[in-house]
Structure formats: structure tokens, C-alpha cells
Amino acid sequence: MEAPANVHPNYKVSFESVVLYIPDLMILENNEWFNDKILSFIGEYLMIRIADRKVHVFLPPETEMIRHAKGEEEVEMFFGMLEVHLKPVVAFIVNNNEDVTRANGGSHWSLLVFDRKTDDFYHFDSANNYNHAAAEALMEKSRWLVGQEDGTRKLIAVKCLQQENGKDCGVYVANFLHALCEHQNVEDIGKMERIVLPRQAWRDLILSFGTFGDF
């Protein structure tokens, strides 16, 4: 595997807790399915730089821990200190992986959002609600964590932009999340008429944080 054009083999990209190496960056070069590390980078960047932490974004590894937790007590033990029950909007990057021992498992990404204003969970899926079961299971494990007042409310599947191939779900999730973080308005996602930030835009953004590492 070759490094992206004009990039040294020891090149790496980091933002906060997320570090991407050449194999991750090649996904951006080769038009491949976004892995959990790329979406973690994007999620953390949008939460901090765009939303100024007014939206809390649970990254893919965290989302998987919540969805596969044994119960609310375990979720609280790992994530209660984040106090997301004080945030007006909480977003979760969802994957349909059912094997927690498998890295980069699953086949599809979508976005689950809790809006405190309406006390509802909303699901945005670019593949005709393919991830509904995974999003619903995640919602059930997250009700207490986010401080939902009515724990009987149903998951709302929102009509949104649909992908045209089998590998761009991550690009759509990144754009949905960007729309949410810009104004902290859940309704903005459903109003999107086109992808504003294509794969190339995310590639350029991510590479702008690159450094040379000794590893």
C-alpha cells in the first residue's frame, strides 16, 4: 500500500484523541467505505470546532459500547461523567456491527440524534432505514444517559438524502453531522437537498492536520 501522493510513509494525522495512519488515509484516496477511525476524527472535529461542544457526539467505539452494554448501569459507569443530560443535542454515529470482537465490523453507518427540545430520538439513514434495528437498540440503552423525560417515546425515522452506491454511507453521516453541528438544529438534516461536503472535502480537511511521526 502506497502513501497518498506526496505524503511521507511516516505521515500521520491527529486531532484530539484520534490518530489516523497511512492505511486509514488510503481509504480517502481510494474512494472506499469510511472506517470507524475516519468517522471518529470527523465527529470529534465537528463537535469541537464547529459545534463548540454545544452538541455532544458519541464516536463509533463509544456508540458500540453503549449499544452492546448489559444495561443502563454499565452505560452510566462508562459515560455518566460526560453529563450529556445537560446538552441540548446529543448525536450518535451508528454502525450495524453485531460482533463486538471484530474491528471495523458492520456494513453501514447512520446517525441517531436526541433533541432535548422535543424529547425525541431521530434516525437519519441514507439507505432506506437499513440501520433501524441498530438505532432502536442504541436508543433504548441511551434514554437514561441523555435524560429523556418520557422513556416510552418511539424512534422517529426521518426522511433524508439517500446514497447512490454502497460505500458512501460514511460521507452522508459526515454531512448530516456537519449540518447538525453548524446550528444545533436537528431539522436542518432533513432539509438537506444535496451533499455539501463530498469525499474530497473531507480528505483535504483531514490531511490539513497531518504531521510526520516517528513510529
Coordinates of N, CA and C in Angstrom, one line a residue:
M1 N 0.8 -1.2 0.0 CA 0.0 0.0 0.0 C 0.9 1.2 0.0
E2 N 0.6 2.1 -1.0 CA 1.4 3.3 -1.1 C 0.8 4.5 -0.3
A3 N 1.6 5.4 0.2 CA 1.0 6.5 0.8 C 0.4 7.5 -0.2
P4 N -0.6 8.3 0.3 CA -1.2 9.3 -0.6 C -0.1 10.1 -1.3
A5 N -0.4 10.7 -2.5 CA 0.6 11.4 -3.2 C 1.3 12.5 -2.4
N6 N 2.6 12.5 -2.5 CA 3.4 13.5 -1.9 C 3.4 13.4 -0.3
V7 N 3.0 12.2 0.2 CA 3.0 12.1 1.6 C 4.1 11.1 2.1
H8 N 4.8 11.4 3.1 CA 5.9 10.6 3.6 C 5.3 9.4 4.3
P9 N 5.9 8.2 4.2 CA 5.4 7.0 4.8 C 5.1 7.1 6.3
N10 N 5.8 8.0 7.0 CA 5.6 8.2 8.4 C 4.6 9.3 8.7
Y11 N 3.9 9.7 7.7 CA 2.9 10.8 7.9 C 1.7 10.2 8.7
K12 N 1.2 11.1 9.6 CA 0.0 10.7 10.4 C -0.8 12.0 10.6
V13 N -2.1 11.8 10.9 CA -3.0 12.9 11.2 C -3.6 12.7 12.5
S14 N -3.7 13.7 13.3 CA -4.2 13.6 14.6 C -5.1 14.8 15.0
F15 N -6.1 14.6 15.7 CA -7.0 15.6 16.3 C -7.6 15.1 17.6
E16 N -7.2 15.8 18.7 CA -7.7 15.4 20.0 C -7.2 14.0 20.2
S17 N -8.2 13.1 20.5 CA -7.8 11.7 20.8 C -7.7 10.8 19.6
V18 N -8.0 11.3 18.4 CA -8.0 10.4 17.2 C -6.7 10.6 16.4
V19 N -6.1 9.4 16.1 CA -4.9 9.5 15.2 C -5.2 8.6 14.0
L20 N -4.9 9.1 12.8 CA -5.0 8.3 11.6 C -3.7 8.1 11.0
Y21 N -3.4 6.8 10.5 CA -2.2 6.5 9.8 C -2.4 6.2 8.4
I22 N -1.4 5.9 7.6 CA -1.5 5.7 6.2 C -2.6 4.8 5.8
P23 N -2.8 3.6 6.4 CA -3.9 2.7 5.9 C -5.3 3.4 6.0
D24 N -5.4 4.3 7.0 CA -6.7 5.0 7.2 C -6.8 6.0 6.1
L25 N -5.7 6.7 5.8 CA -5.7 7.8 4.8 C -6.0 7.3 3.4
M26 N -5.5 6.0 3.2 CA -5.7 5.4 1.8 C -7.2 5.2 1.5
I27 N -8.0 5.1 2.6 CA -9.4 5.0 2.4 C -10.0 6.2 1.7
L28 N -9.4 7.3 2.1 CA -9.9 8.6 1.5 C -9.4 8.7 0.0
E29 N -8.2 8.2 -0.2 CA -7.6 8.2 -1.6 C -8.3 7.3 -2.5
N30 N -8.7 6.1 -2.0 CA -9.2 5.1 -2.9 C -10.7 5.0 -3.0
N31 N -11.4 6.0 -2.5 CA -12.9 6.0 -2.6 C -13.5 4.9 -1.9
E32 N -13.0 4.5 -0.7 CA -13.5 3.3 0.0 C -14.5 3.7 1.1
W33 N -15.1 2.7 1.7 CA -16.0 2.9 2.8 C -15.3 3.5 4.0
F34 N -15.8 4.5 4.6 CA -15.2 5.2 5.8 C -15.1 4.2 6.9
N35 N -14.0 4.0 7.6 CA -13.9 3.2 8.7 C -14.2 4.0 10.0
D36 N -14.2 3.3 11.1 CA -14.6 4.0 12.4 C -13.6 5.1 12.8
K37 N -12.4 4.9 12.4 CA -11.4 5.9 12.8 C -11.6 7.2 12.0
I38 N -11.9 7.1 10.8 CA -12.2 8.3 10.0 C -13.4 9.1 10.5
L39 N -14.5 8.3 10.8 CA -15.7 9.0 11.3 C -15.5 9.5 12.7
S40 N -14.6 8.8 13.5 CA -14.3 9.4 14.8 C -13.6 10.7 14.7
F41 N -12.6 10.8 13.7 CA -11.9 12.1 13.5 C -12.9 13.1 13.1
I42 N -13.8 12.8 12.2 CA -14.8 13.8 11.7 C -15.7 14.2 12.8
G43 N -16.2 13.2 13.6 CA -17.1 13.5 14.7 C -16.5 14.4 15.8
E44 N -15.3 14.1 16.1 CA -14.6 14.9 17.1 C -14.3 16.3 16.6
Y45 N -13.9 16.4 15.4 CA -13.6 17.7 14.8 C -14.9 18.6 14.8
L46 N -16.0 18.0 14.3 CA -17.3 18.8 14.2 C -17.8 19.2 15.6
M47 N -17.7 18.3 16.5 CA -18.1 18.6 17.9 C -17.4 19.7 18.5
I48 N -16.1 19.8 18.3 CA -15.2 20.8 19.0 C -15.1 22.1 18.2
R49 N -14.8 21.9 16.9 CA -14.5 23.1 16.0 C -15.8 23.8 15.5
I50 N -16.8 23.0 15.2 CA -18.0 23.6 14.5 C -19.1 23.8 15.6
A51 N -19.4 22.8 16.4 CA -20.5 23.0 17.4 C -20.0 23.6 18.7
D52 N -18.7 23.8 18.8 CA -18.1 24.4 20.1 C -18.7 23.6 21.3
R53 N -18.8 22.3 21.2 CA -19.3 21.4 22.2 C -20.7 21.6 22.6
K54 N -21.5 22.4 21.9 CA -22.9 22.5 22.2 C -23.7 21.3 21.8
V55 N -23.1 20.5 20.9 CA -23.6 19.2 20.6 C -22.6 18.2 21.1
H56 N -23.1 17.1 21.7 CA -22.1 16.1 22.1 C -22.3 15.0 21.1
V57 N -21.1 14.5 20.5 CA -21.1 13.5 19.5 C -20.5 12.2 20.1
F58 N -21.2 11.1 20.2 CA -20.6 9.9 20.6 C -20.0 9.2 19.3
L59 N -18.7 8.9 19.4 CA -18.0 8.4 18.3 C -18.2 6.9 18.1
P60 N -17.9 6.3 17.0 CA -18.2 4.9 16.8 C -17.8 3.9 17.9
P61 N -16.6 3.9 18.4 CA -16.3 3.0 19.5 C -17.2 3.2 20.7
E62 N -17.5 4.4 21.1 CA -18.3 4.7 22.2 C -19.8 4.2 22.0
T63 N -20.3 4.5 20.8 CA -21.6 4.1 20.4 C -21.7 2.6 20.5
E64 N -20.7 1.8 20.0 CA -20.8 0.4 20.1 C -20.8 -0.1 21.6
M65 N -20.0 0.6 22.4 CA -20.0 0.2 23.8 C -21.4 0.4 24.5
I66 N -22.0 1.5 24.1 CA -23.4 1.7 24.7 C -24.4 0.7 24.1
R67 N -24.4 0.5 22.9 CA -25.4 -0.4 22.3 C -25.2 -1.8 22.8
H68 N -24.0 -2.3 23.0 CA -23.8 -3.7 23.5 C -23.6 -3.8 25.0
A69 N -23.9 -2.7 25.7 CA -23.8 -2.7 27.2 C -24.8 -3.6 27.8
K70 N -24.6 -4.2 29.0 CA -25.5 -5.1 29.6 C -26.8 -4.3 30.1
G71 N -26.6 -3.1 30.4 CA -27.7 -2.3 30.9 C -27.4 -0.9 31.2
E72 N -28.3 -0.1 31.7 CA -28.1 1.3 32.0 C -27.0 1.6 33.0
E73 N -26.8 0.7 33.9 CA -25.8 0.9 35.0 C -24.4 0.9 34.3
E74 N -24.2 0.0 33.4 CA -22.9 -0.1 32.7 C -22.7 1.1 31.8
V75 N -23.7 1.6 31.2 CA -23.6 2.8 30.3 C -23.3 4.0 31.2
E76 N -23.9 4.1 32.4 CA -23.6 5.2 33.3 C -22.2 5.1 33.8
M77 N -21.7 3.9 34.1 CA -20.4 3.8 34.7 C -19.3 4.3 33.7
F78 N -19.5 4.1 32.4 CA -18.5 4.5 31.4 C -18.7 5.9 30.9
F79 N -20.0 6.4 30.8 CA -20.2 7.6 30.2 C -21.0 8.7 31.0
G80 N -21.4 8.3 32.2 CA -22.1 9.3 33.0 C -21.4 10.5 33.3
M81 N -20.0 10.5 33.4 CA -19.3 11.7 33.8 C -19.3 12.7 32.7
L82 N -19.7 12.3 31.5 CA -19.8 13.3 30.4 C -21.0 14.3 30.5
E83 N -21.9 13.9 31.4 CA -23.1 14.8 31.7 C -23.8 15.2 30.4
V84 N -24.0 14.3 29.5 CA -24.7 14.7 28.3 C -26.2 15.0 28.5
H85 N -26.7 14.7 29.7 CA -28.1 15.1 30.0 C -28.3 16.6 30.1
L86 N -27.1 17.3 30.1 CA -27.2 18.8 30.1 C -27.0 19.4 28.7
K87 N -26.8 18.6 27.7 CA -26.6 19.1 26.4 C -28.0 19.2 25.7
P88 N -28.2 20.2 24.9 CA -29.4 20.3 24.1 C -29.6 19.3 23.0
V89 N -28.5 18.9 22.5 CA -28.5 17.9 21.4 C -27.4 16.9 21.6
V90 N -27.7 15.6 21.4 CA -26.7 14.5 21.6 C -26.8 13.6 20.3
A91 N -25.7 13.4 19.6 CA -25.6 12.6 18.4 C -24.8 11.4 18.6
F92 N -25.2 10.3 17.9 CA -24.5 9.0 18.0 C -24.3 8.6 16.5
I93 N -23.0 8.2 16.2 CA -22.7 7.7 14.9 C -22.9 6.2 15.0
V94 N -23.9 5.7 14.3 CA -24.4 4.3 14.4 C -23.8 3.4 13.4
N95 N -23.4 2.2 13.8 CA -23.0 1.1 12.9 C -23.8 -0.2 13.3
N96 N -24.0 -1.0 12.3 CA -24.8 -2.2 12.5 C -24.0 -3.4 12.8
N97 N -22.8 -3.2 13.3 CA -21.9 -4.4 13.7 C -22.5 -5.1 14.9
E98 N -22.6 -6.4 14.8 CA -23.2 -7.2 15.9 C -22.1 -8.0 16.6
D99 N -20.8 -8.0 16.0 CA -19.7 -8.7 16.6 C -18.8 -7.7 17.3
V100 N -18.9 -7.6 18.6 CA -18.1 -6.5 19.3 C -16.6 -6.9 19.3
T101 N -16.2 -8.1 19.0 CA -14.8 -8.5 18.9 C -14.2 -8.2 17.6
R102 N -15.0 -7.8 16.6 CA -14.5 -7.5 15.3 C -14.2 -6.1 15.0
A103 N -13.0 -5.7 14.8 CA -12.7 -4.3 14.5 C -13.2 -3.9 13.1
N104 N -13.7 -2.7 12.9 CA -14.2 -2.3 11.6 C -15.3 -3.2 11.1
G105 N -16.1 -3.8 12.0 CA -17.2 -4.7 11.5 C -18.4 -3.9 11.0
G106 N -19.4 -4.6 10.7 CA -20.6 -3.9 10.2 C -20.5 -3.5 8.7
S107 N -21.6 -3.1 8.2 CA -21.7 -2.7 6.8 C -22.3 -1.4 6.5
H108 N -22.8 -0.7 7.5 CA -23.5 0.6 7.2 C -23.4 1.5 8.4
W109 N -23.3 2.8 8.0 CA -23.3 3.9 9.0 C -24.6 4.7 8.9
S110 N -25.1 5.2 10.1 CA -26.2 6.2 10.1 C -26.1 7.1 11.3
L111 N -27.0 8.0 11.5 CA -26.9 9.0 12.6 C -28.1 9.0 13.4
L112 N -28.0 8.8 14.7 CA -29.0 8.9 15.7 C -28.9 10.2 16.5
V113 N -29.9 10.9 16.6 CA -29.8 12.2 17.3 C -31.0 12.4 18.4
F114 N -30.6 12.8 19.6 CA -31.6 13.1 20.6 C -31.7 14.6 20.7
D115 N -32.9 15.1 20.6 CA -33.2 16.5 20.7 C -33.9 16.8 21.9
R116 N -33.3 17.5 22.9 CA -34.0 17.8 24.2 C -35.2 18.7 24.0
K117 N -35.2 19.5 23.0 CA -36.3 20.4 22.8 C -37.6 19.6 22.6
T118 N -37.6 18.5 21.9 CA -38.8 17.7 21.6 C -38.8 16.4 22.5
D119 N -37.7 16.1 23.2 CA -37.6 14.9 24.0 C -37.7 13.6 23.1
D120 N -37.2 13.7 21.9 CA -37.3 12.6 20.9 C -36.0 12.2 20.4
F121 N -35.9 10.9 19.9 CA -34.7 10.4 19.2 C -35.1 10.4 17.7
Y122 N -34.2 10.9 16.9 CA -34.4 10.9 15.4 C -33.3 10.1 14.7
H123 N -33.7 9.3 13.7 CA -32.7 8.5 13.0 C -32.6 9.0 11.5
F124 N -31.4 9.2 11.1 CA -31.1 9.7 9.7 C -30.3 8.6 9.0
D125 N -30.9 7.9 8.1 CA -30.3 6.8 7.4 C -30.3 7.0 5.9
S126 N -29.2 7.0 5.3 CA -29.1 7.2 3.8 C -29.4 6.0 3.0
A127 N -29.7 4.9 3.6 CA -30.0 3.6 2.9 C -31.4 3.1 3.3
N128 N -32.4 3.9 3.2 CA -33.8 3.5 3.4 C -34.0 2.8 4.8
N129 N -33.4 3.4 5.8 CA -33.6 3.0 7.2 C -33.0 1.6 7.5
Y130 N -32.0 1.3 6.8 CA -31.3 0.0 6.9 C -30.9 -0.3 8.3
N131 N -30.4 0.7 9.0 CA -29.9 0.6 10.4 C -31.0 0.8 11.5
H132 N -32.2 0.6 11.1 CA -33.3 0.9 12.1 C -33.1 0.1 13.4
A133 N -32.9 -1.2 13.2 CA -32.8 -2.1 14.4 C -31.6 -1.7 15.3
A134 N -30.5 -1.4 14.7 CA -29.3 -1.0 15.5 C -29.6 0.4 16.2
A135 N -30.2 1.3 15.5 CA -30.5 2.6 16.1 C -31.5 2.5 17.2
E136 N -32.5 1.6 17.0 CA -33.5 1.4 18.1 C -32.9 0.8 19.3
A137 N -32.0 -0.2 19.1 CA -31.3 -0.8 20.3 C -30.5 0.2 21.0
L138 N -29.8 1.1 20.2 CA -28.9 2.1 20.8 C -29.8 3.1 21.6
M139 N -30.9 3.5 21.1 CA -31.8 4.4 21.7 C -32.3 3.9 23.1
E140 N -32.6 2.6 23.1 CA -33.1 2.0 24.4 C -32.0 2.0 25.5
K141 N -30.7 1.9 25.1 CA -29.6 1.9 26.0 C -29.2 3.3 26.4
S142 N -29.7 4.3 25.7 CA -29.3 5.7 25.9 C -30.3 6.6 26.5
R143 N -31.5 6.2 26.7 CA -32.6 7.0 27.2 C -32.2 7.7 28.5
W144 N -31.7 6.9 29.5 CA -31.4 7.4 30.8 C -30.1 8.3 30.7
L145 N -29.2 7.9 29.9 CA -27.9 8.7 29.7 C -28.2 10.1 29.2
V146 N -29.1 10.3 28.3 CA -29.3 11.6 27.7 C -30.4 12.4 28.5
G147 N -31.0 11.7 29.4 CA -32.0 12.3 30.3 C -33.4 12.5 29.6
Q148 N -33.8 11.5 28.8 CA -35.1 11.6 28.1 C -36.2 11.5 29.2
E149 N -37.1 12.5 29.2 CA -38.2 12.5 30.2 C -39.2 11.4 30.0
D150 N -39.6 11.1 28.8 CA -40.6 10.1 28.5 C -39.9 8.9 27.8
G151 N -39.6 7.9 28.6 CA -38.8 6.7 28.1 C -39.6 5.8 27.2
T152 N -40.9 6.1 26.9 CA -41.7 5.2 26.1 C -41.8 5.8 24.7
R153 N -41.2 6.9 24.4 CA -41.3 7.5 23.1 C -40.6 6.7 22.0
K154 N -41.2 6.6 20.8 CA -40.7 5.8 19.7 C -39.6 6.5 18.9
L155 N -38.8 5.7 18.3 CA -37.8 6.2 17.4 C -38.4 6.8 16.2
I156 N -38.0 8.0 15.8 CA -38.6 8.7 14.6 C -37.6 8.6 13.5
A157 N -38.0 7.9 12.4 CA -37.2 7.8 11.2 C -37.5 9.0 10.3
V158 N -36.4 9.8 10.0 CA -36.6 11.0 9.3 C -36.2 10.8 7.8
K159 N -37.1 11.3 6.9 CA -36.7 11.2 5.5 C -35.5 12.1 5.3
C160 N -34.5 11.6 4.6 CA -33.3 12.4 4.4 C -32.7 12.0 3.1
L161 N -31.6 12.6 2.7 CA -30.8 12.3 1.5 C -30.5 10.8 1.5
Q162 N -30.6 10.2 0.3 CA -30.2 8.8 0.1 C -29.0 8.6 -0.8
Q163 N -28.1 7.7 -0.4 CA -26.9 7.5 -1.1 C -27.2 6.7 -2.4
E164 N -26.3 6.8 -3.4 CA -26.5 6.3 -4.7 C -25.6 5.0 -4.9
N165 N -24.8 4.7 -3.9 CA -24.0 3.5 -4.0 C -23.8 2.8 -2.7
G166 N -23.1 1.8 -2.6 CA -23.0 1.0 -1.3 C -21.9 1.4 -0.4
K167 N -21.1 2.5 -0.7 CA -19.9 2.8 0.1 C -19.9 4.2 0.6
D168 N -20.9 5.0 0.3 CA -20.8 6.4 0.7 C -21.6 6.7 2.0
C169 N -22.1 5.7 2.7 CA -22.9 6.0 3.9 C -22.1 6.9 4.9
G170 N -20.8 6.7 5.0 CA -20.0 7.5 5.9 C -19.9 9.0 5.5
V171 N -19.9 9.2 4.2 CA -19.9 10.6 3.7 C -21.2 11.2 4.0
Y172 N -22.3 10.5 3.9 CA -23.6 11.1 4.2 C -23.7 11.3 5.7
V173 N -23.2 10.4 6.5 CA -23.3 10.7 8.0 C -22.4 11.9 8.3
A174 N -21.3 12.0 7.7 CA -20.4 13.2 8.0 C -21.2 14.5 7.6
N175 N -21.9 14.5 6.5 CA -22.6 15.7 6.1 C -23.9 15.9 7.0
F176 N -24.5 14.9 7.4 CA -25.7 15.0 8.3 C -25.2 15.7 9.6
L177 N -24.0 15.2 10.1 CA -23.5 15.6 11.4 C -23.0 17.1 11.2
H178 N -22.4 17.4 10.1 CA -22.0 18.8 9.9 C -23.2 19.8 9.9
A179 N -24.2 19.4 9.2 CA -25.5 20.2 9.2 C -26.0 20.4 10.6
L180 N -26.0 19.4 11.4 CA -26.4 19.4 12.8 C -25.5 20.3 13.6
C181 N -24.2 20.2 13.5 CA -23.3 20.9 14.4 C -23.2 22.4 14.0
E182 N -23.5 22.8 12.8 CA -23.5 24.2 12.4 C -24.4 25.1 13.2
H183 N -25.6 24.6 13.4 CA -26.6 25.5 14.1 C -27.3 24.8 15.2
Q184 N -26.9 23.5 15.5 CA -27.5 22.7 16.6 C -29.0 22.6 16.3
N185 N -29.4 22.5 15.1 CA -30.8 22.3 14.7 C -31.0 21.0 14.0
V186 N -31.7 20.1 14.7 CA -32.0 18.7 14.1 C -32.7 18.8 12.8
E187 N -33.6 19.7 12.7 CA -34.4 19.8 11.4 C -33.6 20.1 10.2
D188 N -32.4 20.7 10.4 CA -31.5 21.1 9.2 C -31.1 19.8 8.5
I189 N -31.0 18.7 9.1 CA -30.6 17.5 8.4 C -31.6 17.0 7.4
G190 N -32.8 17.0 7.8 CA -33.9 16.6 6.9 C -34.1 17.6 5.7
K191 N -33.7 18.8 5.9 CA -33.9 19.8 4.9 C -32.8 19.8 3.8
M192 N -31.7 19.0 4.0 CA -30.6 19.0 3.1 C -31.1 18.5 1.7
E193 N -30.7 19.2 0.7 CA -31.1 18.8 -0.7 C -29.9 18.2 -1.5
R194 N -28.7 18.3 -0.9 CA -27.5 17.7 -1.6 C -26.4 17.6 -0.6
I195 N -25.4 16.8 -1.0 CA -24.2 16.7 -0.2 C -23.4 17.9 -0.4
V196 N -23.1 18.6 0.7 CA -22.4 19.9 0.6 C -20.9 19.6 0.6
L197 N -20.4 18.6 1.4 CA -19.0 18.3 1.6 C -18.8 16.9 1.1
P198 N -18.3 16.8 -0.2 CA -18.0 15.5 -0.8 C -16.8 14.8 -0.1
R199 N -16.5 13.6 -0.6 CA -15.4 12.9 0.0 C -14.1 13.7 -0.1
Q200 N -13.8 14.4 -1.2 CA -12.6 15.2 -1.4 C -12.5 16.2 -0.4
A201 N -13.6 16.9 0.0 CA -13.5 17.9 1.0 C -13.1 17.4 2.4
W202 N -13.6 16.2 2.7 CA -13.2 15.6 4.0 C -11.7 15.1 3.9
R203 N -11.3 14.7 2.8 CA -9.9 14.3 2.6 C -9.0 15.5 2.8
D204 N -9.3 16.6 2.2 CA -8.5 17.8 2.3 C -8.5 18.3 3.8
L205 N -9.6 18.3 4.4 CA -9.7 18.7 5.8 C -8.8 17.9 6.7
I206 N -9.0 16.6 6.6 CA -8.2 15.6 7.4 C -6.7 15.8 7.2
L207 N -6.3 15.9 5.9 CA -4.8 16.0 5.7 C -4.3 17.3 6.1
S208 N -5.1 18.3 6.3 CA -4.6 19.6 6.8 C -4.1 19.5 8.2
F209 N -4.4 18.4 8.9 CA -3.9 18.2 10.3 C -2.7 17.3 10.4
G210 N -2.2 17.0 9.2 CA -1.1 16.0 9.2 C 0.2 16.4 9.8
T211 N 1.0 15.5 10.3 CA 2.3 15.7 10.8 C 3.2 14.5 10.4
F212 N 4.5 14.6 10.7 CA 5.4 13.5 10.5 C 5.7 12.9 11.8
G213 N 5.5 11.6 12.0 CA 5.7 11.0 13.3 C 6.9 10.0 13.2
D214 N 7.4 9.7 14.4 CA 8.5 8.7 14.5 C 7.8 7.4 15.1
F215 N 7.5 6.5 14.2 CA 6.8 5.3 14.7 C 7.2 4.1 13.7

